[in-house]
Amino acid sequence: MQKIIPIHSVDAVAASDKIHARSIDGIFSRWRWIMVWLTQAFFYGVPWLNWSSRQAVLFDLEAKRFYLFGAVLFPQDLIYLASLLVVSALLLFFATAVVGRVWCGFACPQTVYTAIFMWVENKCEGSHQNRKRLDKTRWTAEKLLRRGGKNLAWVVFGLWTGFTFVGYFTAMRPLMADALSMTVSPWTTFWILFYGLFTYLNAGLLREKVCLHMCPYGRFQGSLMDAHTLNVAYDHRRGEPRRGTVENDRRLAKEGHHQCTSS
């Protein structure tokens, strides 16, 4: 007769459990922060650049013109954009097949913004152990200040990200003037709030759940990697609880012997 194991006795992490990541340091962590600085300097800085008395990079959907520094593209030129996207996708696939998930670990927007939001969280609430203790304590003035300050910083950063994103489609300098004079159009306001909220939810609340359940790229990465591809993965030989390799080798050999004899 098959033994039924109660679900509450299964030693597993529930999907609703909150993960508090520990702050780490090392060469790969430092490279990640270098990529954070480079990508965000590009994203937040480019809309403010001018080229021949106009914005250097502007996707003017209303006028149906895309300005890329000295080039002006029209709708009939979208074949070049499609070709660029195809080449970028092939380069991404090639990099994954050769060196593993470098895109996901260092340059993916979800990774970059999650790292920024986690840095804010660490500054406002302390280390991962402090955050765990803060979760279990009742609401006090200190907890309200720390949690409120963290979420306020997240909201401000998300809104500035949404504002910058809209600046790629609406000229940034006039948009800033409209924002300062409180005359931003309703549709522009909607997209700023939408993208700001999107950033807040993805990087602040969902985090790794986006990679697990929403990212389409993660669904076919397995077909791009083999046994020799660099990959951060669970080592089944170590087992849980952690034991020595020799001990686990004996355990696996014993389990294999039992399976052979039982079959």
Tab-separated table of C-alpha atoms in Angstrom, residues 1-247:
chain	number	residue	atom	x	y	z
A	1	MET	CA	0.000	0.000	0.000
A	2	GLN	CA	1.330	3.432	-0.912
A	3	LYS	CA	1.992	5.717	2.007
A	4	ILE	CA	0.431	9.154	1.769
A	5	ILE	CA	2.617	11.958	3.135
A	6	PRO	CA	0.712	14.918	4.585
A	7	ILE	CA	1.414	18.102	2.691
A	8	HIS	CA	2.358	19.972	5.857
A	9	SER	CA	5.229	17.552	6.476
A	10	VAL	CA	6.926	18.193	3.154
A	11	ASP	CA	10.118	20.160	3.687
A	12	ALA	CA	9.800	22.619	0.835
A	13	VAL	CA	9.640	26.342	0.308
A	14	ALA	CA	6.125	27.470	-0.430
A	15	ALA	CA	5.560	29.786	-3.347
A	16	SER	CA	4.278	32.469	-0.998
A	17	ASP	CA	7.313	32.414	1.308
A	18	LYS	CA	9.336	35.605	1.167
A	19	ILE	CA	12.980	35.191	0.264
A	20	HIS	CA	15.469	37.511	1.951
A	21	ALA	CA	18.665	37.425	-0.071
A	22	ARG	CA	21.927	37.989	1.747
A	23	SER	CA	24.232	40.751	0.549
A	24	ILE	CA	27.372	39.280	-0.980
A	25	ASP	CA	30.641	40.584	-2.330
A	26	GLY	CA	33.102	39.191	-4.820
A	27	ILE	CA	34.393	39.581	-8.339
A	28	PHE	CA	31.116	38.585	-10.000
A	29	SER	CA	29.108	40.824	-7.711
A	30	ARG	CA	31.391	43.721	-8.545
A	31	TRP	CA	31.006	43.007	-12.271
A	32	ARG	CA	27.253	42.991	-11.836
A	33	TRP	CA	27.350	46.434	-10.245
A	34	ILE	CA	29.592	47.674	-13.053
A	35	MET	CA	26.914	46.542	-15.501
A	36	VAL	CA	24.242	48.213	-13.358
A	37	TRP	CA	26.090	51.526	-13.576
A	38	LEU	CA	26.772	51.211	-17.303
A	39	THR	CA	23.241	50.202	-18.310
A	40	GLN	CA	21.549	52.800	-16.135
A	41	ALA	CA	23.910	55.583	-17.198
A	42	PHE	CA	22.937	54.742	-20.777
A	43	PHE	CA	19.195	54.445	-20.082
A	44	TYR	CA	18.827	57.592	-17.984
A	45	GLY	CA	21.395	59.671	-19.857
A	46	VAL	CA	20.653	59.123	-23.550
A	47	PRO	CA	17.262	60.964	-23.626
A	48	TRP	CA	19.029	64.132	-22.457
A	49	LEU	CA	21.561	64.111	-25.283
A	50	ASN	CA	21.065	66.486	-28.208
A	51	TRP	CA	22.195	65.955	-31.780
A	52	SER	CA	21.993	68.792	-34.315
A	53	SER	CA	19.492	70.814	-32.258
A	54	ARG	CA	17.200	67.837	-31.586
A	55	GLN	CA	17.090	64.897	-29.210
A	56	ALA	CA	19.712	62.320	-30.165
A	57	VAL	CA	17.461	59.264	-29.652
A	58	LEU	CA	13.721	59.831	-30.072
A	59	PHE	CA	11.010	57.478	-31.274
A	60	ASP	CA	8.402	59.998	-32.398
A	61	LEU	CA	5.354	57.819	-32.993
A	62	GLU	CA	3.079	60.767	-33.769
A	63	ALA	CA	5.316	62.056	-36.546
A	64	LYS	CA	6.278	58.484	-37.566
A	65	ARG	CA	9.977	59.249	-37.383
A	66	PHE	CA	12.701	57.507	-35.386
A	67	TYR	CA	15.762	59.619	-34.668
A	68	LEU	CA	18.971	57.716	-33.893
A	69	PHE	CA	21.714	60.331	-33.613
A	70	GLY	CA	22.429	61.281	-37.251
A	71	ALA	CA	19.976	58.822	-38.806
A	72	VAL	CA	16.276	59.409	-39.389
A	73	LEU	CA	14.176	56.279	-39.940
A	74	PHE	CA	10.660	56.127	-41.361
A	75	PRO	CA	8.078	53.320	-41.044
A	76	GLN	CA	9.312	51.728	-44.292
A	77	ASP	CA	12.767	51.448	-42.709
A	78	LEU	CA	11.585	49.168	-39.899
A	79	ILE	CA	13.194	46.249	-41.730
A	80	TYR	CA	16.528	47.524	-40.403
A	81	LEU	CA	15.185	47.522	-36.846
A	82	ALA	CA	13.835	43.999	-37.321
A	83	SER	CA	17.235	42.875	-38.645
A	84	LEU	CA	18.951	44.443	-35.645
A	85	LEU	CA	16.613	42.615	-33.265
A	86	VAL	CA	17.233	39.281	-35.035
A	87	VAL	CA	21.014	39.744	-34.857
A	88	SER	CA	20.762	40.700	-31.174
A	89	ALA	CA	18.687	37.594	-30.440
A	90	LEU	CA	21.206	35.357	-32.220
A	91	LEU	CA	24.069	36.933	-30.296
A	92	LEU	CA	22.145	36.351	-27.071
A	93	PHE	CA	21.586	32.683	-27.958
A	94	PHE	CA	25.252	32.280	-28.888
A	95	ALA	CA	26.439	33.824	-25.606
A	96	THR	CA	24.124	31.551	-23.611
A	97	ALA	CA	25.328	28.445	-25.443
A	98	VAL	CA	28.985	29.331	-24.839
A	99	VAL	CA	29.186	30.910	-21.395
A	100	GLY	CA	25.774	30.317	-19.826
A	101	ARG	CA	23.318	32.813	-18.386
A	102	VAL	CA	25.487	35.931	-18.586
A	103	TRP	CA	22.560	37.990	-19.869
A	104	CYS	CA	20.311	36.946	-17.006
A	105	GLY	CA	23.018	37.468	-14.412
A	106	PHE	CA	24.478	40.794	-15.487
A	107	ALA	CA	22.455	42.761	-18.045
A	108	CYS	CA	18.791	41.713	-17.955
A	109	PRO	CA	16.621	44.682	-16.859
A	110	GLN	CA	14.886	42.464	-14.308
A	111	THR	CA	18.257	41.588	-12.767
A	112	VAL	CA	19.508	45.169	-12.865
A	113	TYR	CA	16.438	46.762	-11.283
A	114	THR	CA	16.076	43.981	-8.726
A	115	ALA	CA	19.678	44.603	-7.644
A	116	ILE	CA	18.957	48.325	-7.265
A	117	PHE	CA	15.757	47.739	-5.299
A	118	MET	CA	17.470	45.173	-3.060
A	119	TRP	CA	20.264	47.676	-2.381
A	120	VAL	CA	17.634	50.231	-1.290
A	121	GLU	CA	15.973	47.570	0.856
A	122	ASN	CA	19.278	46.700	2.509
A	123	LYS	CA	19.966	50.363	3.277
A	124	CYS	CA	16.495	50.955	4.747
A	125	GLU	CA	15.889	47.696	6.626
A	126	GLY	CA	19.349	46.250	7.219
A	127	SER	CA	20.755	42.804	6.511
A	128	HIS	CA	18.693	39.752	5.599
A	129	GLN	CA	18.616	38.648	9.229
A	130	ASN	CA	17.328	42.056	10.309
A	131	ARG	CA	14.638	41.904	7.628
A	132	LYS	CA	13.521	38.484	8.838
A	133	ARG	CA	13.241	39.780	12.393
A	134	LEU	CA	11.411	42.860	11.137
A	135	ASP	CA	8.836	40.630	9.421
A	136	LYS	CA	8.024	38.931	12.715
A	137	THR	CA	7.752	42.054	14.852
A	138	ARG	CA	4.567	44.022	15.335
A	139	TRP	CA	4.071	47.358	13.655
A	140	THR	CA	5.975	50.035	15.537
A	141	ALA	CA	7.170	53.503	14.619
A	142	GLU	CA	10.570	52.103	13.643
A	143	LYS	CA	9.069	49.391	11.435
A	144	LEU	CA	6.707	51.877	9.809
A	145	LEU	CA	9.588	54.266	9.175
A	146	ARG	CA	11.825	51.591	7.672
A	147	ARG	CA	9.159	49.938	5.531
A	148	GLY	CA	7.582	53.233	4.548
A	149	GLY	CA	10.928	54.766	3.647
A	150	LYS	CA	11.839	51.746	1.540
A	151	ASN	CA	8.575	51.776	-0.389
A	152	LEU	CA	8.704	55.534	-0.839
A	153	ALA	CA	12.200	55.236	-2.329
A	154	TRP	CA	10.975	52.435	-4.586
A	155	VAL	CA	8.016	54.509	-5.788
A	156	VAL	CA	10.185	57.555	-6.511
A	157	PHE	CA	12.725	55.465	-8.395
A	158	GLY	CA	9.951	53.684	-10.321
A	159	LEU	CA	8.326	56.988	-11.319
A	160	TRP	CA	11.642	58.414	-12.475
A	161	THR	CA	12.201	55.242	-14.502
A	162	GLY	CA	8.745	55.609	-16.065
A	163	PHE	CA	9.403	59.275	-16.781
A	164	THR	CA	12.694	58.423	-18.500
A	165	PHE	CA	11.069	55.653	-20.533
A	166	VAL	CA	8.407	58.050	-21.825
A	167	GLY	CA	11.245	60.464	-22.667
A	168	TYR	CA	12.282	58.120	-25.466
A	169	PHE	CA	8.910	58.681	-27.171
A	170	THR	CA	8.217	62.287	-26.148
A	171	ALA	CA	10.969	64.892	-26.280
A	172	MET	CA	12.559	64.849	-22.841
A	173	ARG	CA	13.244	68.542	-22.292
A	174	PRO	CA	9.710	69.740	-23.181
A	175	LEU	CA	8.375	66.824	-21.114
A	176	MET	CA	10.354	68.001	-18.108
A	177	ALA	CA	9.046	71.537	-18.592
A	178	ASP	CA	5.471	70.199	-18.719
A	179	ALA	CA	6.091	68.135	-15.578
A	180	LEU	CA	7.413	71.149	-13.678
A	181	SER	CA	4.414	73.213	-14.744
A	182	MET	CA	1.965	70.333	-14.049
A	183	THR	CA	0.663	70.368	-17.636
A	184	VAL	CA	1.526	66.807	-18.693
A	185	SER	CA	-1.144	65.305	-20.947
A	186	PRO	CA	-3.371	62.526	-19.538
A	187	TRP	CA	-1.987	59.832	-21.838
A	188	THR	CA	1.606	60.765	-21.056
A	189	THR	CA	0.783	60.712	-17.343
A	190	PHE	CA	-0.805	57.281	-17.767
A	191	TRP	CA	2.295	55.783	-19.368
A	192	ILE	CA	4.615	57.311	-16.768
A	193	LEU	CA	2.506	55.830	-13.967
A	194	PHE	CA	2.071	52.523	-15.794
A	195	TYR	CA	5.777	51.944	-16.377
A	196	GLY	CA	6.648	53.255	-12.920
A	197	LEU	CA	4.198	50.823	-11.301
A	198	PHE	CA	5.498	48.049	-13.566
A	199	THR	CA	9.045	48.679	-12.325
A	200	TYR	CA	7.888	48.805	-8.693
A	201	LEU	CA	6.006	45.500	-8.926
A	202	ASN	CA	8.635	43.575	-10.891
A	203	ALA	CA	11.781	44.682	-9.080
A	204	GLY	CA	10.336	45.336	-5.633
A	205	LEU	CA	7.676	42.675	-5.081
A	206	LEU	CA	7.827	39.909	-7.709
A	207	ARG	CA	11.586	39.679	-8.307
A	208	GLU	CA	12.585	36.053	-9.020
A	209	LYS	CA	8.954	35.101	-9.717
A	210	VAL	CA	9.217	37.072	-12.967
A	211	CYS	CA	12.106	34.827	-14.052
A	212	LEU	CA	10.288	31.671	-12.956
A	213	HIS	CA	6.840	32.332	-14.398
A	214	MET	CA	6.882	35.293	-16.809
A	215	CYS	CA	10.194	35.424	-18.677
A	216	PRO	CA	9.888	33.753	-22.119
A	217	TYR	CA	13.656	33.524	-22.512
A	218	GLY	CA	13.944	31.254	-19.484
A	219	ARG	CA	11.625	28.723	-21.122
A	220	PHE	CA	14.014	27.694	-23.902
A	221	GLN	CA	17.394	28.235	-22.234
A	222	GLY	CA	17.659	24.516	-21.521
A	223	SER	CA	17.940	23.792	-25.242
A	224	LEU	CA	20.896	26.186	-25.524
A	225	MET	CA	23.038	24.603	-22.814
A	226	ASP	CA	24.750	21.247	-22.344
A	227	ALA	CA	26.818	19.549	-19.642
A	228	HIS	CA	29.851	21.742	-20.418
A	229	THR	CA	28.055	25.109	-20.294
A	230	LEU	CA	28.817	27.307	-17.286
A	231	ASN	CA	25.706	27.351	-15.150
A	232	VAL	CA	24.714	28.135	-11.564
A	233	ALA	CA	22.666	25.103	-10.555
A	234	TYR	CA	21.909	22.779	-7.674
A	235	ASP	CA	24.488	20.030	-7.167
A	236	HIS	CA	22.474	16.880	-6.499
A	237	ARG	CA	25.587	15.025	-5.316
A	238	ARG	CA	25.845	17.244	-2.264
A	239	GLY	CA	22.289	16.594	-1.215
A	240	GLU	CA	20.249	18.145	1.541
A	241	PRO	CA	21.220	18.325	4.332
A	242	ARG	CA	24.710	19.134	3.100
A	243	ARG	CA	27.091	16.216	3.294
A	244	GLY	CA	30.492	15.312	1.947
A	245	THR	CA	30.882	14.145	-1.647
A	246	VAL	CA	32.220	10.724	-0.662
A	247	GLU	CA	29.289	10.108	1.664
